Every structure is written in structure tokens, then in C-alpha cells.
Coordinates of C-alpha atoms and ligand atoms in Angstrom, one line a residue:
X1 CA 190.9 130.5 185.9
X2 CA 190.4 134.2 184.7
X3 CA 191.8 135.3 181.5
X4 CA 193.8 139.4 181.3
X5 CA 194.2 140.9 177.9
X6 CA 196.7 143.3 178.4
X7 CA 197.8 146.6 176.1
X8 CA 195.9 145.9 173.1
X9 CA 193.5 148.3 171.0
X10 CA 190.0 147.5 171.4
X11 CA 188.0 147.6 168.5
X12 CA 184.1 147.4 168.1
X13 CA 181.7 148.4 165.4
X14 CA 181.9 151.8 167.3
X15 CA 184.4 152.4 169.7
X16 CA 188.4 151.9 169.0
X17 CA 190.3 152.4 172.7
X18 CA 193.5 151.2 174.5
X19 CA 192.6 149.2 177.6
X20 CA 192.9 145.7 179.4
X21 CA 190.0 142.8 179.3
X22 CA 189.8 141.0 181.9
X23 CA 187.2 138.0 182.1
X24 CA 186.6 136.0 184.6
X25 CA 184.9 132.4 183.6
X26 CA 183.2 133.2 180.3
X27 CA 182.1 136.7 180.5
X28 CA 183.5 140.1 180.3
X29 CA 183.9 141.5 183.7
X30 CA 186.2 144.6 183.5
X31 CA 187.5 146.9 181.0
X32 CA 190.1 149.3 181.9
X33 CA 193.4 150.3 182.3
X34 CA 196.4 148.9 183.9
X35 CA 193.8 145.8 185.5
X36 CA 195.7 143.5 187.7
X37 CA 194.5 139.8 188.0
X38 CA 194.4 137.4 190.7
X39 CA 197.5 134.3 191.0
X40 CA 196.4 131.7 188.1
X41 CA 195.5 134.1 185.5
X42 CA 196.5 133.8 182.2
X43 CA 197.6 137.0 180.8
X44 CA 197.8 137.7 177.2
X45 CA 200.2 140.4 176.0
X46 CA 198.4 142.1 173.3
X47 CA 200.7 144.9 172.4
X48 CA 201.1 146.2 169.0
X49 CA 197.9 144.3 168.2
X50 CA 194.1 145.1 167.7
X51 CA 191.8 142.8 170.1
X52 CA 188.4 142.5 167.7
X53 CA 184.8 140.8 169.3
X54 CA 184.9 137.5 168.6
X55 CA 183.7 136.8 164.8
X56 CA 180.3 135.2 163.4
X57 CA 179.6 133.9 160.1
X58 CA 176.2 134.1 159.8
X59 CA 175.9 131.4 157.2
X60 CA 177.7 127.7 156.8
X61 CA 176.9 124.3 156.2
X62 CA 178.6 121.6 158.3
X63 CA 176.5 119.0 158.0
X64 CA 174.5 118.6 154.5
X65 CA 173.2 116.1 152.4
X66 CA 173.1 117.8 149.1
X67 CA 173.2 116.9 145.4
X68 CA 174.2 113.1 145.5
X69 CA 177.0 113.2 148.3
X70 CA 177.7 115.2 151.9
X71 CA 179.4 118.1 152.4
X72 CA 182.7 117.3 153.6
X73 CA 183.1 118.9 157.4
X74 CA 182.2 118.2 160.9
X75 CA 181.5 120.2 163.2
X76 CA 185.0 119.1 164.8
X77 CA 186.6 119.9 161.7
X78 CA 184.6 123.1 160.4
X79 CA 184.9 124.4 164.3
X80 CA 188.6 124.5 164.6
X81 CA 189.0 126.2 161.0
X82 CA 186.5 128.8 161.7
X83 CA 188.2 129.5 165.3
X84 CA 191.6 129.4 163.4
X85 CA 190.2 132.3 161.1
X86 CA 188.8 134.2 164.2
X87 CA 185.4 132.7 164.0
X88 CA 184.2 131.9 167.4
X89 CA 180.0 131.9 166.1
X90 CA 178.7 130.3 163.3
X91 CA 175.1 129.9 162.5
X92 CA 174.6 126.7 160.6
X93 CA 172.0 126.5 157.8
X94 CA 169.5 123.0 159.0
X95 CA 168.6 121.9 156.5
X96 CA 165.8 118.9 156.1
X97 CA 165.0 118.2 152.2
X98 CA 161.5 118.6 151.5
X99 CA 161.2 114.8 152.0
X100 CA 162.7 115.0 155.6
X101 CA 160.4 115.4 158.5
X102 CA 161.0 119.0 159.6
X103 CA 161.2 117.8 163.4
X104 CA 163.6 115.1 162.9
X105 CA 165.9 116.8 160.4
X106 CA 166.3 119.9 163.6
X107 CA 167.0 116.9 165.9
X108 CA 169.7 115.3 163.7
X109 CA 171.4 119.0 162.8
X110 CA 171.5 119.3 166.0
X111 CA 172.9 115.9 167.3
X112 CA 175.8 115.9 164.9
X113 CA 176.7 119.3 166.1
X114 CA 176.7 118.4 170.0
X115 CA 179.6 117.7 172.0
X116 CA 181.6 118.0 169.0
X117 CA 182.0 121.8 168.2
X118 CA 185.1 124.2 169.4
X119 CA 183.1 127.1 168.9
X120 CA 179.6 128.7 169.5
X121 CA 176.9 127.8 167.2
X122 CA 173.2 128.0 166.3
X123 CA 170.9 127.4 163.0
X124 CA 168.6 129.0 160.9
X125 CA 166.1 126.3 160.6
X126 CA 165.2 125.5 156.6
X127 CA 161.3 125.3 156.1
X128 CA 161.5 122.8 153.3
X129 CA 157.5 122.5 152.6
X130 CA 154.9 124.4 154.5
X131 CA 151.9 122.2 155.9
X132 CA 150.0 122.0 159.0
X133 CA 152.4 119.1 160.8
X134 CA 155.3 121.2 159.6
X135 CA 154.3 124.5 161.2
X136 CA 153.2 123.2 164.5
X137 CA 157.2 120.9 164.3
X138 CA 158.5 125.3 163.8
X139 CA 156.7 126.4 166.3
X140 CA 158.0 124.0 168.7
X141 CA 161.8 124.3 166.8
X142 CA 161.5 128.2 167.7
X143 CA 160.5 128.0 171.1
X144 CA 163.1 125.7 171.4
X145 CA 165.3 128.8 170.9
X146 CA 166.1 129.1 167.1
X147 CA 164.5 132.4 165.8
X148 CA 165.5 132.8 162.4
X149 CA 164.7 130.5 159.1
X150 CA 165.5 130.0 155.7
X151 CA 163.7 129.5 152.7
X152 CA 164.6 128.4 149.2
X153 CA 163.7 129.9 146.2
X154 CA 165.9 127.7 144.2
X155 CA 166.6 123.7 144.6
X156 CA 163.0 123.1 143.4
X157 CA 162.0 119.5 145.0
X158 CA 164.6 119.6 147.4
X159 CA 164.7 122.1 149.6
X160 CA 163.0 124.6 147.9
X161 CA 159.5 126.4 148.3
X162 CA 156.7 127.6 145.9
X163 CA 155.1 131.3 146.3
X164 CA 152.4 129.7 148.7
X165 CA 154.9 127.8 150.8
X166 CA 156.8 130.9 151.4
X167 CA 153.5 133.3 151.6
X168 CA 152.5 131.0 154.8
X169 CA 156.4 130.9 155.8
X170 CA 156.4 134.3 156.1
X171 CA 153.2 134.8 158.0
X172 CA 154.3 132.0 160.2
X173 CA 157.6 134.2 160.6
X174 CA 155.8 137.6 161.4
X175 CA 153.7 136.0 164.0
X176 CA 156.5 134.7 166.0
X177 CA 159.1 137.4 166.1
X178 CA 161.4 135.2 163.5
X179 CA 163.8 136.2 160.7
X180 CA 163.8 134.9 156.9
X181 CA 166.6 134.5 155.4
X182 CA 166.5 133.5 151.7
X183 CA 168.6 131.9 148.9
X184 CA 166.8 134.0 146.3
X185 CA 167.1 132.3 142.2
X186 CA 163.7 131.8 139.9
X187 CA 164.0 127.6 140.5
X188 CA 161.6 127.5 137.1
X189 CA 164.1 129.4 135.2
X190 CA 167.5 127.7 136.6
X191 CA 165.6 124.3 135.5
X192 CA 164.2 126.1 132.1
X193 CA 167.5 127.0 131.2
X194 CA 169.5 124.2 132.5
X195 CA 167.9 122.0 130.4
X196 CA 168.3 123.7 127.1
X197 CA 171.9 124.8 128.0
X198 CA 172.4 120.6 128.3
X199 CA 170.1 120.0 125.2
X200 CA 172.7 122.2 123.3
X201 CA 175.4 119.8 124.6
X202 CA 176.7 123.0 126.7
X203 CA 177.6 120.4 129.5
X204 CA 180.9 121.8 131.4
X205 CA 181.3 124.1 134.2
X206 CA 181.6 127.2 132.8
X207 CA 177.6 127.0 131.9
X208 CA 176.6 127.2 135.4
X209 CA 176.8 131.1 134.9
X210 CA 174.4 131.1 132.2
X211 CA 172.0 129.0 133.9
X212 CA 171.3 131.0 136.7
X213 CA 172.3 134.3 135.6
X214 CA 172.3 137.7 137.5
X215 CA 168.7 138.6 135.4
X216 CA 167.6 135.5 137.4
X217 CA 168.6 136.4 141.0
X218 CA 167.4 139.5 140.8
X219 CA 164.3 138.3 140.2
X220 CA 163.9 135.8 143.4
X221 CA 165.3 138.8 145.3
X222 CA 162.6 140.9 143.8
X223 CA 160.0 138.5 144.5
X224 CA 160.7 137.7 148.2
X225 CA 160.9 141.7 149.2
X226 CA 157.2 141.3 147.2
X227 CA 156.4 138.9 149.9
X228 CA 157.9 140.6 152.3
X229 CA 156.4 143.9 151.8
X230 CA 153.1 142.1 151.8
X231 CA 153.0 139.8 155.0
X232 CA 155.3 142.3 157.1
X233 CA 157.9 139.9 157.7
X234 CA 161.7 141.3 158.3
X235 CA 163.5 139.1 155.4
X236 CA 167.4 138.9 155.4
X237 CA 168.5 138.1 151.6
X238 CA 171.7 135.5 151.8
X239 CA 174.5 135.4 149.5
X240 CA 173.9 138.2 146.8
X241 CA 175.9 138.6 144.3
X242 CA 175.6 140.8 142.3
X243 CA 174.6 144.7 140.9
X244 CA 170.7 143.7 139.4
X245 CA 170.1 142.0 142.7
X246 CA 171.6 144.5 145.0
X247 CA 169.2 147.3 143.0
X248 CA 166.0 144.9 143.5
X249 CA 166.6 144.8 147.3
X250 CA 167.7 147.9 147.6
X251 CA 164.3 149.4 145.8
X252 CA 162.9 147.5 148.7
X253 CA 164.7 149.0 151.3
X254 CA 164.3 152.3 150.1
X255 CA 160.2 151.7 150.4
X256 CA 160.1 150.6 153.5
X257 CA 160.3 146.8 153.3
X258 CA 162.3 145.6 156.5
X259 CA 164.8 143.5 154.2
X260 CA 168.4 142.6 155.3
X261 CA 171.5 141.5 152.8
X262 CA 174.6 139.4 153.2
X263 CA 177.0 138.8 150.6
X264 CA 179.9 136.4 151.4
X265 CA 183.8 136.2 150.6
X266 CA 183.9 134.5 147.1
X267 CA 181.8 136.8 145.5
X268 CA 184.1 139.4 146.7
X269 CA 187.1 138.4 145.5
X270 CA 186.5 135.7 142.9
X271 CA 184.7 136.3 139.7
X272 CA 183.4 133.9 136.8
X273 CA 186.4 133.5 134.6
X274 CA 187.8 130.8 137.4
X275 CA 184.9 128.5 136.8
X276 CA 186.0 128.5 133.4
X277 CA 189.3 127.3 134.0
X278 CA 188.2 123.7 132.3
X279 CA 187.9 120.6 134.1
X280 CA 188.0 119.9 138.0
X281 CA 189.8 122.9 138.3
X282 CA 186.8 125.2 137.1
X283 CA 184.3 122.4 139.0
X284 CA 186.1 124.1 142.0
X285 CA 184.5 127.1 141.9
X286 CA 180.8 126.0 141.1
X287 CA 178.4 127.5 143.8
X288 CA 175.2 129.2 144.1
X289 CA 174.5 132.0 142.7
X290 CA 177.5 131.4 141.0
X291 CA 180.2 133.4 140.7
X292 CA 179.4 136.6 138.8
X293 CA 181.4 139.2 136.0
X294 CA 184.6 140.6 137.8
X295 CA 182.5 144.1 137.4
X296 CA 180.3 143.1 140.5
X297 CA 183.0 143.7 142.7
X298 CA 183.3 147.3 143.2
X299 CA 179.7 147.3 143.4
X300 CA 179.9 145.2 146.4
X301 CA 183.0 146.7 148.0
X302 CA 181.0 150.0 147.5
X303 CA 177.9 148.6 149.1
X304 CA 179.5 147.2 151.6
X305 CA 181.6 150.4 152.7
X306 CA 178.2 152.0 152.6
X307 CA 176.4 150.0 154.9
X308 CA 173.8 148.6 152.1
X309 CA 175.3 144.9 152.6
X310 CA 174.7 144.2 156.0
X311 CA 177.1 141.1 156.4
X312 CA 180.1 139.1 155.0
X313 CA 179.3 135.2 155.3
X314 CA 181.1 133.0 154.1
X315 CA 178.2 130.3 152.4
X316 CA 180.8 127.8 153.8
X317 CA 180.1 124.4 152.0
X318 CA 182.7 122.0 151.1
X319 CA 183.2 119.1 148.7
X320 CA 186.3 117.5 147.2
X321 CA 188.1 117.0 144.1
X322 CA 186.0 113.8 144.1
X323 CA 182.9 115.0 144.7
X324 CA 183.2 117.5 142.0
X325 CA 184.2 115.5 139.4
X326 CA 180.2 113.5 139.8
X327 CA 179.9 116.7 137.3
X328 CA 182.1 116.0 135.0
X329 CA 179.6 114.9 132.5
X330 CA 176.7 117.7 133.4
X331 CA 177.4 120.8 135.2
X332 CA 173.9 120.5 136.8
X333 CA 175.7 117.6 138.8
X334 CA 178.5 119.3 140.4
X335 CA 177.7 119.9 144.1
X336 CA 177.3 123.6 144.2
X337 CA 179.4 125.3 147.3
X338 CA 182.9 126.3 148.2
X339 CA 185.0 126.6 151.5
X340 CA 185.9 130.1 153.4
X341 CA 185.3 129.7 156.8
X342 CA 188.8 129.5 157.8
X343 CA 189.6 132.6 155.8
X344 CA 186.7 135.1 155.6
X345 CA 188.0 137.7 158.2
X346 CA 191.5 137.3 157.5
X347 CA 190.5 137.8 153.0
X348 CA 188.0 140.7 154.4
X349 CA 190.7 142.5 156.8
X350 CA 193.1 142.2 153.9
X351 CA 191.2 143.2 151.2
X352 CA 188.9 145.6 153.1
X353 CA 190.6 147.5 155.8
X354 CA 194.2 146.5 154.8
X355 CA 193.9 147.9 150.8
X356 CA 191.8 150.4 152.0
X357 CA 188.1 149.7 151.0
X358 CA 186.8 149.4 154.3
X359 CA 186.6 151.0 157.5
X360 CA 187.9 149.4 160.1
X361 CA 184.6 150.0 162.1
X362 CA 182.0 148.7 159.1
X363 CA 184.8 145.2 159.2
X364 CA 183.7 144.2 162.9
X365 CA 180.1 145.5 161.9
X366 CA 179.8 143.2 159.1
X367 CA 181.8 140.4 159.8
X368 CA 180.2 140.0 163.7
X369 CA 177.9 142.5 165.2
X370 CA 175.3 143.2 163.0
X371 CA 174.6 139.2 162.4
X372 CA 174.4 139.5 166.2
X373 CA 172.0 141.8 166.6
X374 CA 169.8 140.8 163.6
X375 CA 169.6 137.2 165.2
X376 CA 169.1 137.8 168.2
X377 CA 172.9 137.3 169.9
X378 CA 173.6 140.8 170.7
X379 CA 175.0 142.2 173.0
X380 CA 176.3 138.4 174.5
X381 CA 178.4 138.3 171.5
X382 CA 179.4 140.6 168.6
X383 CA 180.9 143.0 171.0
X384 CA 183.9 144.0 173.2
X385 CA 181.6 144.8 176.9
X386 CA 180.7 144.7 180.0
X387 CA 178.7 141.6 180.4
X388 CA 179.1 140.1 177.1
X389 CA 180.9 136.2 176.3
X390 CA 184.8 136.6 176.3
X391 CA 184.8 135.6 172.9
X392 CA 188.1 137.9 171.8
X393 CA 190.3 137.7 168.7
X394 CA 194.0 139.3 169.5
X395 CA 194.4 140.4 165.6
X396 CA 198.3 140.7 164.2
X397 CA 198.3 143.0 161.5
X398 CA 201.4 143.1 161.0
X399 CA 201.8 139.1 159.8
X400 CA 202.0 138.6 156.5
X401 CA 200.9 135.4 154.8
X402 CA 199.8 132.9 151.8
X403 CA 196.7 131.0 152.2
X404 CA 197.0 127.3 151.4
X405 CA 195.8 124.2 151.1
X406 CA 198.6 122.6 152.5
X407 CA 197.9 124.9 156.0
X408 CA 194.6 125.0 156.2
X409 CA 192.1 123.2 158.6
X410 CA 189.2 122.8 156.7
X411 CA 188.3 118.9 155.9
X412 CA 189.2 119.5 152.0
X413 CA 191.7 118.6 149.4
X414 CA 192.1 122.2 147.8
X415 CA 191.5 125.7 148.8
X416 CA 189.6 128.3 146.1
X417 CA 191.4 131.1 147.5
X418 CA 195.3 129.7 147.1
X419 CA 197.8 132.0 146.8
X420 CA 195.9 134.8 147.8
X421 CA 198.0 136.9 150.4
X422 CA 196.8 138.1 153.6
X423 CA 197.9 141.1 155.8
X424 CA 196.9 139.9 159.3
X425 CA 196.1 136.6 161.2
X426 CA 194.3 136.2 164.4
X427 CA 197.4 135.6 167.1
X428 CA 194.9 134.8 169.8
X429 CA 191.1 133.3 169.8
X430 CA 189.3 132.7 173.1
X431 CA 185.9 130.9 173.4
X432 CA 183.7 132.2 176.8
X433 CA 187.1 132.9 178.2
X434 CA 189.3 130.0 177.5
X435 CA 192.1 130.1 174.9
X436 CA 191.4 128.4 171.5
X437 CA 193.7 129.5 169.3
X438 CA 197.6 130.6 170.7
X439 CA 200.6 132.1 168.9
X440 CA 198.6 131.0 165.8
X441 CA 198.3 127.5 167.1
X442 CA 195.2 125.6 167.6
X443 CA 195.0 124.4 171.2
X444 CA 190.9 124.6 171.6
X445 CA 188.5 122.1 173.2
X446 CA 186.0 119.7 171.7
X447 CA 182.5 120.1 172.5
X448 CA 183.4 123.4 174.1
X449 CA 181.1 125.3 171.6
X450 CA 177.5 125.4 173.1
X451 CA 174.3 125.8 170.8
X452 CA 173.0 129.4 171.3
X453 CA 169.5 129.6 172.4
X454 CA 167.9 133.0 171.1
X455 CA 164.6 134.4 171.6
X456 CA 162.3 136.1 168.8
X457 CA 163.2 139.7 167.8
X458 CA 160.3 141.2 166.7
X459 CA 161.5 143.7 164.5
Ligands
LIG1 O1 176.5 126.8 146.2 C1 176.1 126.8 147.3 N1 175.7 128.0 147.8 N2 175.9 125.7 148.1 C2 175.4 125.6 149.3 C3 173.9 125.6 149.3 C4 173.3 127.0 149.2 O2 172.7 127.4 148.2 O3 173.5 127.8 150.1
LIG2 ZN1 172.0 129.2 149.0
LIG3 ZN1 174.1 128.3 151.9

């Protein structure tokens, strides 16, 4: 059955027309106006609303074993929020500890996501340790069709790398056509400081700021563009957060070094003073790097609008009111991560393009085609074409909404954005030309999401 979006505005990173979509099976096959459709179509009335490429987060964990416990998703679960939100791509973060067999950890990632997921996915494969098994298991894991990792800085002993481990990552990366992306914090300093932060009987949430503070991710971010700059790797810098770290990759980009950066929604819109709230509440909002002084947020708006971020993840990682409370004695043992897959574009449209910070243009850039075309899934998706998936997001702007707990989809008992209004919802979601999302409604199917096979870029 072929699929006719009828009357809406089309909007790309660089084009914004009137005209119909009409896709037959799972791919774009015209574009124009006034298309009629064979008996057995279904048509979609998209007038009055903006029809947006289908939207990629370029960094979640589903599955994750992580600080003591699991974070709280499936890839049923996380699927159908992110395609509620407009998400019809995520690229999952695989992530083997250091102790995990490199090979086996990609197999499992992969197991749990398969036959389960509404929506498209992939993974950026987590080089835990560098030895000689380990790169021959890479080598086999990207010619399997997953051309982009990530490294650690931080998590020392767990997933995290030392200089050398990322030196040969790196090399490793530039010989293969592969992407880096990194979580960039000095591990010896978050453990330095940790430690005598406890020793001082500073024990609750709100000294998870001071333990890893912006000083320290500047550093890491500093240090991998040094890498960078010195094996010829391209390098994509994950979840910044703030000013110090921005100017450190920034200096980078401005000599040259081939260096990428994502920030994602929290650190937009949430700042420090919520983890120190007190109690559970505060717990809520623990993440890595942790939420920052309300004064980064202009700077990121600013670099955003600018071009200098590249994309808006999300950094999607849930755990309970449960699971937050195994830190209620030490902040080093809250699990570090919050939720926002359901309501990154919805947040970003609202308080981007909506309040005016952000051209509408730069939105669909950041939030979906240029984590396309840096990993390797452009043009097939991150754009309204010719040719390209029929992944498609019929946008409302003129709904007005709360986000909630109580509505969301996301496997979680509380949502770090309540109460935050939004201006727009996605009305329609389609996944390779079937409807996912109707009227608002979820009516997707399991195990409809494939895992994306891309090749190396070779920047
Ligand atoms: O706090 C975070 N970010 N949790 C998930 C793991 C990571 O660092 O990405
Ligand atoms: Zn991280
Ligand atoms: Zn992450």
C-alpha cells in the first residue's frame, strides 16, 4: 500500500516548499504538486502543518548495564517514545565494559535490539580496551556495517580508555574510514576529586557538579582534539556542556582538526540548581557531565544557531526513583543519565524555532540531517527526497501542550522535564512508509525498525 502526504509544507535543512509526498513501499518516489494515488492509498491531510524528515538522535542508551543496575528501556519501549517524539533513527551507544569481550558485547547489543524496535536504529560501537583480539573483533564489527565508535575518557575501569588505548583507537579509526565519538571528562580528576569531595563528608547530589566540573571537561575535550589533530582521525565530541569546553573544541576546529560536537536537550534547558533540589528529587537530575551554571545556556543556544554545535541528542539513559536512590548515601553511586528521547524535538522546536532562537532550517539540521550525513545515513534518511526512506514527521505547530510523566512512553516513573510546555507535537510519524504514529496516537509495529548498515565515510 503507498502512502500520499497531501498539502503540507516541506521542510529540510535547506529547502522549505508546498507539495505532496507520495511513497510507494518505503521510499520516496514523487514530490510534487496535486499527486494523485492509486485505490488503497492512504492519504494524509497535512494542511496547516509542516511535514519535517524523519528525526535522528544520534546518541541513546536502551540497553546498558551501568553503575550497579540497567537502564530502564527496551528497545520496544524506548522505540515507541522516540517515534511518539518524531524520532524514527536512533543510534544506540554499544556499550561492552572493559571486562566484556568486544565481539560478544556487539552480538548481545544487537540481539536485544532485533525484532523488537518500532523504529530505525544503529550503534556506535564502544572500544572499551584496545588490544590485538579487540581490534581484529572492530574490524570485523565495522565491516559488519557500523562505522562510527566511541571512546571514554571518563568511567575509568569500566568503559573508559587511557591515552594509549585511544592513540591506537584512533589510528584504528583513521585507517578504516570510521568516526570517534567521545564522552570527554579527565577520569583521574573526577576520581581525585570525588574522593576528597566524600572524605569531606560532601556525600549528596548536589556534589556531582563539583566533581566533574566544567575546568575538567574542557580538558578531556582538549585532550582528544590533541589526539585527533595528531593521528588524523575526524572525532565527534558527545554531550558538551558547557562554555570552557565549547572554546577547547572550537580552538580545534578553528586549526584545522576535523572535530564534530553534539550537545543534547538537558543541557539546554536544565541547569545545576535542579540537582540541588535535595533528595531523590535532585538524584533525578544526576548525569554526565552534569548539568552545568544556568549561564551555559545562551552559550549553547548561540552555538547552536551558529552552526558550531553540530547536533541535539538527547544522551537518552533512564533509571528510576529506585535506582537513584542506590545514591542516597554517596553521590558517586547514583546512576548517572536522564530520559529525553520522547521529547527532544518537541523541547527543541519549542524552545528553538517557537521562542525564536533557532532557525527553522538549523532545527531539521541539527536534530536529523547532519547526524545523517556525519554517520554515514545520508541522503537514505535525514531528508525530504527523491529516493530517500519515507520516514516523515506531519508536525502541528499549532498544539499546545504539558509534558508529563503521567503521558509519556518512556519505561520511567518520572519525567525531568515536567511541566515544561511545548508549542508543537508530531500529528503524524511514518517508518519506510507505514504509519507509526496517527492523530498523536501510537499505532506502529514491533520489530518494524531495521538495524542500519553504513559504510565508512572517510572524511
Ligand atoms: O549521565 C550519563 N550521561 N549517562 C549515560 C552514560 C554516558 O556517559 O553517556
Ligand atoms: Zn557520556
Ligand atoms: Zn551517553
Amino acid at each position: 500500500m503507498g502512502l500520499l502526504i497531501k498539502n503540507g509544507e516541506i521542510i529540510t535543512a535547506d529547502s522549505r516548499y508546498k507539495a505532496d509526498i507520495y511513497a510507494e513501499g518505503e521510499t520516496i518516489t514523487r514530490i510534487g504538486q496535486n499527486l494523485e494515488a492509486p485505490p488503497g492509498t492512504e492519504v494524509i491531510d497535512a494542511t496547516g502543518k509542516y511535514v519535517f524528515p524523519g528525526f535522528i538522535d544520534p546518541h541513546v542508551h536502551i540497553y546498558l548495564p551501568f553503575m550497579a543496575t540497567f537502564a530502564k528501556d527496551t528497545h520496544e519501549t524506548g522505540s515507541k517514545a522516540a517515534l511518539m517524539g518524531g524520532t524514527t533513527t536512533y543510534i544506540e551507544m554499544c556499550c561492552p565494559s572493559r571486562n566484556d569481550d568486544t565481539l560478544e558485547g556487539y552480538q548481545l547489543w544487537k540481539s536485544k535490539a532485533e525484532g523488537n524496535s518500532y523504529c530505525d536504529y544503529t550503534f556506535h560501537m564502544a572500544v572499551s580496551k584496545f588490544d590485538e583480539k579487540t581490534e581484529g573483533q572492530l574490524r570485523e564489527i565495522v565491516a559488519d556495517g557500523i562505522s562510527s565508535f566511541k571512546i571514554f575518557l571518563s568511567y575509568k575501569n569500566f568503559f573508559g580508555v587511557d591515552d594509549g588505548e585511544m592513540y591506537q583507537t584512533l589510528r584504528l579509526a583513521k585507517e578504516l574510514g570510521v568516526i570517534v565519538t567521545a564522552h570527554c571528562e579527565n577520569a583521574e580528576l573526577v576520581g581525585q576529586l570525588q574522593q576528597k569531595l566524600l572524605s569531606e563528608g560532601k556525600t549528596g547530589p548536589e556534589w556531582h557538579e563539583p566533581s566533574r566540573p566544567e575546568s575538567v571537561e574542557a580538558e578531556g575535550t582538549a585532550r582528544f582534539a590533541t589526539f585527533l589533530e595528531n593521528t588524523g582521525a575526524t572525532g565527534y565530541v558527545v554531550h558538551l556542556s558547557c562554555k570552557p569546553a565549547l572554546d577547547a573544541a572550537m580552538a580545534a576546529k578553528s586549526r584545522g582538526v576535523p572535530i564534530y560536537i553534539e550537545s543534547v536537550i538537558p543541557h539546554f534547558l536544565l541547569d545545576k540548581t535542579y540537582a540541588e533540589r535535595g533528595g531523590v528529587e535532585a538524584m533525578k537530575y544526576i548525569m554526565s557531565p552534569p548539568l552545568r551554571d544556568k549561564r551555559n545556556h545562551k552559550v549553547l543556544w548561540d552555538a547552536l544557531a551558529q552552526g558550531f554545535i553540530d547536533t541535539v541528542g538527547t544522551d537518552h539513559c533512564p533509571f528510576d526513583t529506585e535506582q537513584k536512590l542506590l545514591g542516597k548515601d554517596a553521590f558517586t553511586a547514583i546512576p548517572n543519565g536522564i530520559p529525553a528521547i520522547e521529547d527532544r524535538v518537541n523541547l527543541l522546536y519549542t524552545y528553538g524555532v517557537s521562542r525564536g532562537h533557532l532557525d527553522i532550517h538549523r532545527f531539521v539540521d541539527a536534530a536529523s540531517t547532519k547526524a545523517a550525513k556525519l554517520f554515514g545515513l545520508f541522503p537514505r534518511k535525514g531528508t525530504i527526497a527523491v529516493g530517500s526512506d519515507a520516514d516523515l514527521v506531519v508536525y502541528d505547530p499549532q498544539y499546545r501542550g504539558t509534558i508529563s510523566v503521567k503521558t509519556q512512553h518512556v519505561n520511567n516513573d518520572y519525567n525531568g522535564f515536567e511541566g515544561f510546555e511545548i508549542d508543537g507535537r508530531p500529528s503524524v510519524v511514518t517508518v519506510r512508509g507505514k504509519v507509526a504514529v496517527r492523530d498523536g496516537q501510537f499505532v506502529g509495529e514491533k520489530g518494524r525498525g531495521k538495524l542500519l548498515r553504513r559504510e565508512p565515510m572517510y572524511f
